[in-house]
Coordinates of C-alpha atoms in Angstrom, one line a residue:
Chain A
M1 CA 94.3 104.4 100.4
P2 CA 92.1 107.8 100.0
Q3 CA 92.7 109.2 96.4
Y4 CA 91.7 112.5 95.2
F5 CA 88.7 113.1 92.9
R6 CA 91.1 114.7 89.6
D7 CA 91.7 113.5 86.4
S8 CA 95.6 113.5 87.2
P9 CA 98.2 114.9 89.6
E10 CA 98.8 117.5 87.3
S11 CA 95.2 118.8 86.5
L12 CA 94.3 119.1 90.0
V13 CA 95.2 123.1 90.4
P14 CA 94.6 124.3 86.9
D15 CA 90.9 122.5 87.0
A16 CA 90.6 123.8 90.0
L17 CA 91.5 127.4 89.1
A18 CA 88.7 127.3 86.0
G19 CA 86.2 125.7 88.1
F20 CA 86.7 128.6 90.3
A21 CA 86.5 131.1 88.0
A22 CA 83.4 129.9 86.2
A23 CA 81.5 129.8 89.9
H24 CA 82.2 132.6 91.2
A25 CA 82.1 134.7 87.7
D26 CA 80.4 137.5 89.3
L27 CA 83.1 138.3 92.0
V28 CA 86.1 137.1 90.3
A29 CA 88.0 137.4 86.8
Y30 CA 91.1 135.0 86.4
H31 CA 94.2 136.1 84.5
P32 CA 95.1 133.0 83.0
D33 CA 98.3 134.2 81.3
H34 CA 100.1 135.7 84.1
G35 CA 98.3 133.5 86.6
Y36 CA 96.4 135.6 89.2
F37 CA 92.8 136.4 90.0
R38 CA 91.3 139.6 90.7
T39 CA 88.3 140.9 92.3
R40 CA 85.1 142.8 90.2
H41 CA 84.3 145.1 92.6
C42 CA 86.1 147.0 95.3
A43 CA 85.6 149.9 96.9
P44 CA 86.5 153.4 94.8
T45 CA 87.5 155.0 97.9
R46 CA 91.0 152.4 98.1
R47 CA 94.0 153.9 97.9
V48 CA 96.0 150.7 98.1
G49 CA 95.6 147.8 96.4
L50 CA 96.0 144.5 98.9
V51 CA 97.3 141.6 97.4
S52 CA 98.3 138.0 98.6
G53 CA 99.1 134.8 97.3
G54 CA 100.6 131.6 98.3
G55 CA 100.6 127.3 97.3
S56 CA 97.6 126.0 96.6
G57 CA 95.9 123.1 98.8
H58 CA 95.0 126.0 101.4
E59 CA 91.3 126.7 100.2
P60 CA 89.5 129.0 100.3
L61 CA 93.1 130.8 101.1
H62 CA 93.6 133.4 99.2
S63 CA 91.2 133.1 96.2
G64 CA 87.8 132.9 98.2
F65 CA 88.5 136.0 100.0
L66 CA 88.5 138.5 96.9
G67 CA 86.1 141.0 96.9
T68 CA 84.7 144.1 98.5
G69 CA 86.2 144.6 101.8
M70 CA 88.8 142.4 101.2
L71 CA 91.8 141.5 98.8
D72 CA 92.4 142.9 95.4
A73 CA 94.3 140.2 93.9
S74 CA 95.7 137.0 94.9
C75 CA 98.3 134.5 93.0
P76 CA 97.9 130.7 93.6
G77 CA 100.9 129.0 93.3
R78 CA 101.0 125.2 92.8
I79 CA 100.6 122.8 95.3
F80 CA 102.3 123.4 98.5
A81 CA 104.6 126.1 96.3
S82 CA 105.1 129.7 96.4
P83 CA 103.5 131.7 93.5
H84 CA 106.2 132.7 91.1
N85 CA 107.2 136.7 90.7
R86 CA 105.7 137.0 87.5
Q87 CA 102.1 136.3 89.0
I88 CA 102.8 138.6 91.7
F89 CA 104.5 141.2 90.3
E90 CA 101.3 141.3 87.0
A91 CA 98.5 141.2 89.7
S92 CA 100.1 143.9 92.0
R93 CA 100.9 146.2 88.9
A94 CA 97.0 145.4 87.6
V95 CA 95.4 146.6 91.1
A96 CA 98.0 149.1 92.0
R97 CA 96.2 152.5 93.4
P98 CA 97.2 155.9 93.8
D99 CA 99.3 154.8 96.9
G100 CA 100.5 151.8 95.6
V101 CA 100.3 147.9 96.8
L102 CA 100.3 146.0 100.2
H103 CA 101.7 142.4 100.0
I104 CA 100.3 140.0 102.8
V105 CA 102.7 137.6 103.2
K106 CA 102.9 134.2 104.8
N107 CA 106.5 133.8 106.3
Y108 CA 107.3 130.7 104.5
T109 CA 111.3 131.2 102.4
G110 CA 109.7 130.6 99.1
D111 CA 107.1 133.4 99.5
R112 CA 109.4 135.9 101.0
I113 CA 111.9 135.7 98.0
N114 CA 109.3 135.5 95.5
F115 CA 107.1 138.6 97.0
S116 CA 110.3 140.2 97.1
I117 CA 111.0 140.2 93.9
A118 CA 107.9 141.3 92.7
A119 CA 108.6 143.9 94.9
E120 CA 111.9 145.0 93.5
R121 CA 110.2 145.0 89.8
L122 CA 107.4 147.2 91.4
A123 CA 110.2 149.6 92.6
H124 CA 112.2 149.5 89.6
E125 CA 108.3 150.3 87.7
G126 CA 108.1 153.5 90.0
I127 CA 105.0 151.5 92.2
R128 CA 104.8 151.8 95.3
C129 CA 104.4 148.5 97.2
A130 CA 105.1 147.7 101.2
R131 CA 104.9 144.3 103.0
V132 CA 103.0 142.6 106.1
L133 CA 104.5 139.3 107.1
I134 CA 102.5 137.2 109.0
D135 CA 104.1 135.1 111.1
D136 CA 101.7 133.6 113.9
D137 CA 102.5 129.7 114.6
I138 CA 103.8 129.3 118.0
A139 CA 104.7 125.6 117.1
S140 CA 107.6 127.1 115.0
D141 CA 108.6 129.7 117.6
S142 CA 112.2 128.4 118.3
D143 CA 115.8 129.9 118.5
D144 CA 116.9 126.9 116.6
I145 CA 114.6 127.9 113.3
A146 CA 116.2 130.7 112.2
V147 CA 113.7 131.9 109.4
G148 CA 111.3 132.6 112.3
R149 CA 107.2 131.4 112.9
R150 CA 105.3 130.6 109.8
G151 CA 102.6 132.2 108.9
T152 CA 99.1 130.2 109.5
G153 CA 95.5 131.2 109.9
A154 CA 96.4 135.0 111.3
T155 CA 96.3 135.5 107.5
L156 CA 92.0 135.4 107.1
I157 CA 91.9 138.0 109.9
I158 CA 94.6 140.2 108.6
E159 CA 93.2 140.2 105.3
K160 CA 89.7 141.0 107.1
I161 CA 90.7 144.0 108.8
L162 CA 93.3 145.2 106.3
G163 CA 90.3 145.0 103.5
A164 CA 88.1 147.4 105.6
A165 CA 91.1 149.5 106.6
A166 CA 91.8 149.8 102.7
D167 CA 88.5 150.6 101.8
E168 CA 88.5 153.7 104.4
G169 CA 91.4 155.4 102.1
R170 CA 93.9 154.7 104.4
G171 CA 97.5 155.2 102.9
L172 CA 100.1 152.2 102.7
E173 CA 102.3 152.9 105.5
D174 CA 99.0 153.1 107.9
L175 CA 97.9 149.8 106.5
V176 CA 101.5 148.5 107.3
A177 CA 101.4 150.0 110.7
L178 CA 98.1 148.5 111.0
G179 CA 99.0 145.1 110.0
T180 CA 102.1 144.6 111.8
D181 CA 100.4 145.0 114.9
V182 CA 97.5 142.6 114.0
T183 CA 100.5 140.1 113.2
R184 CA 101.9 141.5 116.6
R185 CA 98.8 140.4 118.4
A186 CA 98.1 136.9 117.0
R187 CA 99.0 133.3 117.2
S188 CA 97.8 130.1 116.3
L189 CA 98.7 126.4 116.7
A190 CA 97.4 123.5 114.9
V191 CA 97.2 119.7 115.8
A192 CA 96.5 116.6 113.5
S193 CA 95.5 113.3 114.2
A194 CA 96.2 112.4 110.2
A195 CA 98.7 113.7 107.6
H196 CA 97.2 115.1 104.5
N197 CA 97.5 112.6 101.5
T198 CA 100.0 113.4 98.8
P199 CA 98.1 114.4 95.5
A200 CA 100.8 112.6 93.3
S201 CA 101.2 109.7 95.3
G202 CA 98.3 109.4 97.6
A203 CA 100.3 108.4 100.1
P204 CA 99.9 109.9 103.4
A205 CA 102.3 112.9 104.2
F206 CA 103.4 111.1 107.6
A207 CA 102.4 108.1 109.4
L208 CA 100.9 108.7 113.2
P209 CA 100.0 105.9 115.6
D210 CA 96.7 105.3 116.6
N211 CA 95.3 107.6 119.2
I212 CA 98.8 109.8 119.1
L213 CA 98.1 113.9 118.0
E214 CA 100.8 115.7 115.9
F215 CA 101.0 118.5 118.1
G216 CA 102.0 122.2 116.2
V217 CA 101.9 120.2 112.9
G218 CA 102.2 122.9 110.1
I219 CA 99.9 123.6 107.0
H220 CA 102.3 122.0 104.6
G221 CA 102.4 118.2 106.3
E222 CA 105.5 119.5 108.2
R223 CA 106.0 117.3 111.6
A224 CA 105.5 118.8 114.6
E225 CA 108.4 119.2 117.0
G226 CA 106.2 116.4 119.3
T227 CA 103.3 114.5 119.9
T228 CA 100.6 113.6 122.4
P229 CA 98.3 111.3 123.1
H230 CA 94.7 111.6 122.0
A231 CA 93.3 113.2 125.2
P232 CA 89.4 114.4 125.5
L233 CA 88.9 117.6 123.4
G234 CA 88.3 119.7 126.3
K235 CA 92.0 119.0 128.0
L236 CA 93.3 119.5 124.7
V237 CA 91.9 122.8 124.1
E238 CA 92.9 123.9 127.0
T239 CA 96.6 123.0 126.6
M240 CA 96.6 124.8 123.1
T241 CA 94.3 128.0 124.8
D242 CA 96.7 128.1 127.6
Q243 CA 100.0 128.0 125.3
L244 CA 98.4 130.7 123.1
L245 CA 97.5 133.0 126.2
A246 CA 100.8 132.7 127.2
A247 CA 102.5 133.6 123.5
L248 CA 100.1 136.8 123.0
P249 CA 101.7 140.3 124.5
D250 CA 99.5 141.7 127.7
T251 CA 97.4 139.1 127.8
A252 CA 96.3 140.2 131.1
G253 CA 92.8 141.5 131.0
T254 CA 92.7 141.3 127.3
R255 CA 89.5 140.1 124.7
V256 CA 90.0 137.7 121.8
L257 CA 88.9 136.7 118.7
A258 CA 88.9 132.9 118.0
L259 CA 89.8 131.7 114.6
V260 CA 88.6 127.5 114.7
N261 CA 89.7 126.3 111.3
G262 CA 89.6 123.2 109.9
L263 CA 92.5 122.1 108.3
G264 CA 90.6 120.0 105.4
S265 CA 88.8 116.6 106.5
I266 CA 87.8 117.3 110.0
T267 CA 84.1 118.0 110.0
S268 CA 81.8 120.9 110.6
L269 CA 80.6 118.7 114.0
E270 CA 83.5 118.6 115.6
L271 CA 84.6 122.3 114.5
Y272 CA 81.6 123.3 116.6
G273 CA 82.3 121.0 119.1
I274 CA 86.2 122.7 119.7
R275 CA 84.4 126.3 119.1
H276 CA 82.4 125.4 122.1
A277 CA 85.3 124.1 124.3
V278 CA 87.5 127.0 123.2
A279 CA 84.7 129.4 124.4
K280 CA 84.8 127.5 127.9
A281 CA 88.4 127.4 128.2
L282 CA 88.7 131.0 127.9
D283 CA 85.9 132.0 130.0
D284 CA 87.7 129.4 132.8
R285 CA 90.4 131.8 132.2
G286 CA 88.6 135.4 132.7
V287 CA 89.2 136.0 129.0
G288 CA 86.4 137.4 126.9
L289 CA 85.3 136.2 123.5
D290 CA 84.6 139.4 121.4
R291 CA 84.3 137.2 118.2
S292 CA 84.9 133.9 116.5
L293 CA 84.6 132.5 113.4
T294 CA 84.1 128.6 112.6
G295 CA 84.9 126.4 109.8
T296 CA 87.6 125.6 107.2
F297 CA 89.5 128.6 105.8
V298 CA 93.1 128.1 105.5
S299 CA 93.6 124.1 105.0
A300 CA 96.3 121.6 104.4
L301 CA 94.9 119.5 101.5
D302 CA 92.7 116.8 103.1
M303 CA 94.9 116.8 106.5
R304 CA 92.7 116.1 109.4
G305 CA 93.3 118.3 112.1
F306 CA 92.8 121.9 113.1
S307 CA 94.1 125.1 114.1
L308 CA 93.5 127.5 116.5
T309 CA 93.8 131.6 116.5
L310 CA 93.5 133.7 119.4
F311 CA 93.7 137.5 118.6
A312 CA 93.6 140.3 120.9
T313 CA 91.0 142.6 119.9
D314 CA 90.6 146.3 120.6
A315 CA 87.7 148.7 119.2
E316 CA 89.3 149.4 116.1
A317 CA 89.9 146.0 115.4
L318 CA 86.6 144.4 116.2
R319 CA 85.1 147.7 114.0
L320 CA 86.9 146.7 111.1
W321 CA 86.4 143.1 111.5
D322 CA 82.5 144.0 111.7
A323 CA 82.8 145.6 108.4
P324 CA 81.1 144.2 105.2
A325 CA 82.5 141.8 102.6
R326 CA 81.5 140.1 100.2
T327 CA 83.8 137.4 98.5
P328 CA 83.4 133.7 97.3
A329 CA 84.1 132.3 100.8
W330 CA 83.6 135.2 103.9
P331 CA 81.1 133.4 105.9
L332 CA 79.7 136.6 107.9
Chain B
M1 CA 147.0 148.3 81.8
S2 CA 148.0 148.7 78.1
D3 CA 148.1 151.8 76.5
Q4 CA 147.0 150.6 73.2
P5 CA 143.8 152.2 71.8
G6 CA 140.8 149.7 72.6
P7 CA 137.5 149.6 73.6
K8 CA 136.8 152.2 75.7
G9 CA 132.8 151.9 76.2
L10 CA 130.4 149.2 76.0
T11 CA 128.2 149.1 72.6
H12 CA 125.3 146.9 71.5
A13 CA 127.3 144.5 70.1
T14 CA 129.7 143.8 72.5
V15 CA 126.6 143.0 75.2
M16 CA 125.1 141.1 72.3
D17 CA 128.6 139.2 72.1
W18 CA 128.9 138.8 76.2
L19 CA 125.2 137.4 76.7
T20 CA 125.8 135.2 74.2
R21 CA 129.0 133.4 75.3
F22 CA 127.7 133.7 78.7
A23 CA 125.1 131.1 77.2
A24 CA 127.7 129.1 75.2
T25 CA 129.5 128.9 78.3
V26 CA 126.8 127.8 80.5
R27 CA 125.7 125.3 78.4
S28 CA 129.0 123.7 78.5
V29 CA 129.2 123.7 82.1
E30 CA 125.9 123.1 82.8
P31 CA 127.1 119.0 83.8
E32 CA 129.5 120.5 86.3
L33 CA 126.7 122.8 87.8
T34 CA 123.7 120.3 88.4
A35 CA 126.7 118.0 89.9
L36 CA 127.8 120.8 92.2
D37 CA 124.2 121.3 92.7
Q38 CA 123.2 117.7 93.1
K39 CA 125.9 117.4 96.2
A40 CA 124.7 120.5 98.3
G41 CA 120.9 121.6 97.0
D42 CA 118.2 120.1 94.8
G43 CA 119.9 119.7 91.7
D44 CA 117.7 122.3 89.3
F45 CA 120.0 124.9 89.1
G46 CA 122.4 124.2 86.2
G47 CA 119.0 123.5 84.2
N48 CA 117.5 126.3 85.0
L49 CA 120.7 128.2 84.1
V50 CA 120.9 126.7 80.9
T51 CA 116.8 127.1 80.3
G52 CA 117.0 130.7 81.0
M53 CA 119.9 131.5 78.6
D54 CA 118.7 129.4 76.0
G55 CA 115.3 131.7 76.6
V56 CA 117.9 134.6 76.5
R57 CA 119.4 133.4 73.1
R58 CA 115.9 133.5 71.6
A59 CA 115.2 137.0 73.3
L60 CA 118.6 138.4 71.6
D61 CA 118.0 136.8 67.9
A62 CA 114.7 138.5 68.3
L63 CA 116.4 141.7 69.3
A64 CA 118.7 141.5 66.5
A65 CA 115.6 140.9 63.8
G66 CA 114.2 144.4 65.0
A67 CA 111.4 142.8 67.5
G68 CA 112.4 143.7 71.1
N69 CA 111.0 145.4 73.4
G70 CA 109.7 149.1 72.2
E71 CA 110.3 150.5 75.7
R72 CA 114.2 151.1 74.8
N73 CA 116.4 152.0 72.1
Q74 CA 116.9 148.6 70.8
R75 CA 120.5 149.4 69.5
G76 CA 121.6 150.6 72.9
P77 CA 123.8 148.5 74.9
D78 CA 121.3 147.9 77.5
A79 CA 118.5 146.4 75.4
P80 CA 120.2 142.9 75.5
L81 CA 120.6 142.9 79.3
D82 CA 116.8 144.4 79.7
A83 CA 116.0 141.2 77.5
A84 CA 117.6 139.0 79.4
A85 CA 116.4 140.3 82.9
R86 CA 112.9 140.1 81.6
V87 CA 113.8 136.2 80.7
F88 CA 115.0 135.5 83.9
L89 CA 112.4 137.4 85.7
D90 CA 109.2 136.0 83.7
D91 CA 110.1 132.8 82.9
V92 CA 113.0 130.9 85.1
G93 CA 112.1 129.0 88.3
G94 CA 113.2 128.3 91.0
T95 CA 114.6 131.3 92.8
S96 CA 118.4 131.9 92.0
G97 CA 117.2 132.1 88.2
P98 CA 115.2 135.4 88.9
L99 CA 118.1 136.6 91.2
F100 CA 120.0 136.8 88.1
G101 CA 117.0 138.6 86.4
L102 CA 117.5 141.4 88.8
L103 CA 121.0 141.5 88.2
F104 CA 120.4 141.7 84.5
Q105 CA 117.6 144.3 85.4
E106 CA 120.0 146.8 87.1
L107 CA 123.0 146.3 84.6
A108 CA 120.6 147.3 81.9
D109 CA 119.6 150.2 83.9
A110 CA 122.4 151.6 84.4
L111 CA 123.4 151.3 81.0
G112 CA 120.9 152.8 79.7
M113 CA 121.4 155.8 81.8
A114 CA 125.2 156.3 81.3
A115 CA 126.7 158.9 79.4
D116 CA 127.4 157.2 75.9
P117 CA 128.7 155.1 75.2
P118 CA 128.7 153.5 78.9
G119 CA 131.8 152.3 80.5
T120 CA 133.6 151.3 84.2
A121 CA 131.3 153.9 86.1
A122 CA 128.0 152.2 84.4
L123 CA 129.2 148.9 85.2
A124 CA 130.1 149.5 88.7
L125 CA 126.6 150.9 89.0
G126 CA 124.7 148.4 88.1
T127 CA 126.5 145.4 89.6
A128 CA 126.7 147.3 93.1
A129 CA 122.8 147.7 92.2
G130 CA 122.5 144.0 91.3
A131 CA 124.1 142.8 94.4
A132 CA 122.1 145.2 96.6
A133 CA 118.8 144.0 95.2
I134 CA 119.8 140.3 95.5
Q135 CA 120.6 140.6 98.9
R136 CA 117.6 142.7 99.8
V137 CA 115.4 139.8 98.2
G138 CA 117.7 136.9 99.4
E139 CA 118.8 138.6 103.0
A140 CA 122.1 136.6 102.0
E141 CA 125.6 138.2 103.6
V142 CA 128.9 137.6 101.9
G143 CA 129.7 134.0 103.9
D144 CA 126.5 132.4 103.6
K145 CA 127.3 130.4 100.8
T146 CA 125.4 131.9 98.0
M147 CA 125.7 133.9 94.4
V148 CA 126.5 136.9 96.8
D149 CA 130.5 136.0 97.7
A150 CA 130.9 136.4 94.0
L151 CA 128.6 139.0 93.3
V152 CA 129.9 141.7 96.3
P153 CA 133.8 141.2 95.4
A154 CA 133.0 141.8 91.9
A155 CA 131.1 144.8 93.0
R156 CA 133.9 146.4 94.9
A157 CA 136.4 144.9 92.6
L158 CA 134.2 147.4 89.7
A159 CA 134.1 150.4 92.0
S160 CA 137.6 150.2 93.5
C161 CA 138.5 150.5 89.6
E162 CA 138.8 154.5 88.2
P163 CA 135.9 155.3 86.5
T164 CA 137.2 156.1 83.3
A165 CA 139.2 152.8 83.1
D166 CA 139.0 150.5 79.9
P167 CA 135.8 148.6 80.7
A168 CA 138.0 145.9 79.4
Y169 CA 140.3 146.0 82.3
A170 CA 137.8 146.5 85.1
L171 CA 135.5 143.1 84.1
H172 CA 139.0 141.2 84.0
V173 CA 139.2 142.7 87.4
A174 CA 135.7 141.9 88.5
A175 CA 136.0 138.2 86.8
V176 CA 139.1 137.5 89.1
A177 CA 137.7 139.0 92.2
A178 CA 134.0 137.3 91.8
H179 CA 135.8 133.6 90.9
R180 CA 138.3 134.2 94.2
G181 CA 134.7 134.7 95.8
A182 CA 133.3 131.9 94.0
R183 CA 136.3 129.8 95.4
S184 CA 136.0 130.7 99.0
T185 CA 132.3 129.3 99.2
T186 CA 134.5 125.8 99.1
D187 CA 134.8 125.4 102.5
L188 CA 131.7 127.3 103.8
R189 CA 129.0 125.6 105.5
A190 CA 125.2 127.4 103.3
R191 CA 123.4 129.4 105.6
R192 CA 120.7 130.3 103.0
G193 CA 119.2 128.6 99.8
R194 CA 118.3 124.8 99.7
A195 CA 121.6 123.9 100.4
S196 CA 121.3 125.4 104.1
Y197 CA 119.3 121.9 104.7
T198 CA 121.5 119.8 103.5
G199 CA 124.4 120.6 106.6
D200 CA 127.7 119.2 106.4
H201 CA 127.0 118.0 102.9
A202 CA 128.0 121.3 101.4
R203 CA 131.1 121.8 102.6
G204 CA 133.8 121.1 100.2
V205 CA 131.5 122.0 97.4
P206 CA 131.9 125.7 95.8
D207 CA 128.7 127.0 95.4
P208 CA 127.2 126.8 92.0
G209 CA 125.1 130.2 92.0
A210 CA 128.9 131.9 93.0
L211 CA 130.6 130.3 90.2
A212 CA 127.7 130.9 87.4
V213 CA 128.5 134.9 88.5
A214 CA 132.0 134.4 87.9
L215 CA 131.2 132.8 84.6
L216 CA 129.2 136.0 83.7
F217 CA 131.9 138.2 84.3
A218 CA 134.8 136.2 82.9
S219 CA 132.5 135.9 79.8
A220 CA 132.5 139.7 79.3
H221 CA 136.1 139.5 79.8
T222 CA 136.9 137.4 77.3
E223 CA 134.8 139.2 74.7
L224 CA 136.2 142.7 75.4
T225 CA 140.0 142.3 76.0
S226 CA 142.0 140.0 73.3
L227 CA 144.7 137.5 74.9
D228 CA 147.6 139.5 74.4
R229 CA 146.1 142.7 75.8
L230 CA 145.5 140.4 79.1
P231 CA 146.1 142.8 82.2
V232 CA 148.3 141.3 84.4
S233 CA 146.8 140.5 88.1

């Protein structure tokens, strides 16, 4: 059985937070009393503080994207668990700008409630606060799921674009409108050939037979509705691309940005192979590939799989995407 | 309603007693709340509530010793509720704990801003604001089998009282309404919260969060109204 390298299941997250803070001490500061990170550098032009967060186990999201051009604060929860409203409240209060704070929230019940409670507390203190809710995962797009699509890979794209826009001094409503529009134009889908291993027990979160893929898996090891035989990569990527393009609004003649994201234990070698297959699938369908990013950005502990996010670009989004950023994990 | 002279406003002491009594009540019914939550939810509600109210008791002791939060009048009727709000918002896990914190926060604000001494109008305002905040956050409606099923009737009952009514009477009316609301959740299927994942397992079991809301108002009422002054409803 695979084993995590850590002193104990309980020490995994706190030790990682301490190590991350020390490793990137020039860029971020950890506030242990309230459990949040904040950037040490940000554009003086910002009028809105950007706060994101969510469960641990998705590294480098979110703390890896603190810094110039991206987030002001991040709130790590326990593994796959929402941060406490106190973390979000204190982080927001610390980084609020004249126009308040914007919460970037992935669509999961716990995250929604805890960010909402923090928002109520901020309102109580007279601090303006708004939210962009990310719900890009088409595998959870079903009438049976009342809470709606989950938020996954698009989070990184939104954090980058909103970060650049915030640096331009845009106001709260403007950023909400932009973030909502980016979310509307981004869709993701994930597959896995093996589940992540639960840190407490070391046991896989679920079992898959040989040569079967979990098609539409979530980033917490939520099972998908279905499985699919392990097809050749090109065929698999074509299927995913078709589903994503069909889910994007106004796809005819669209140009896209592609995020090829590893879920934890897939190799860089494979990810670049997937990047190659995505480019070919898009080209075959007459869709232009404006930008791409390949690597592990939104992981699910050590899940063996990848997600593909397509974002229908426009000139403004590309300009904001290309703006400089300096964070522990932004690669460009 | 009684025509005897009685408390017409909420003082620091009555609110302290209200929360102290609620803490004792919660501790005594914790096994029942936990048993209910184990049938329908994830079983942590009773424990979270007791832990929260134990923290509130310590905060009230600190307040009595003059070590409260400096931002408020420490002898005001709102100070104990503000202390409770901070404990529940900051230190209690789960989701229903912090939701109680929002109710305490809104009650504290309404009492703090009311004319001296705050009475039924302030209670009505604070409870309505608390219910609204909890609904904004949790997105639950009446009938979803949550604490909202008790809180919204309590808020309506308070709003239906004359603003100048004796708060003891108003809290009694609110407690009765909250209790009826909590009981009405018994036959519902949960649509929000952890219990919503258990399907029909929650049927036949009242929502523990709604019961706790009823107990909160009942605790206040018992403190403010002696038995021989109980209004008949």
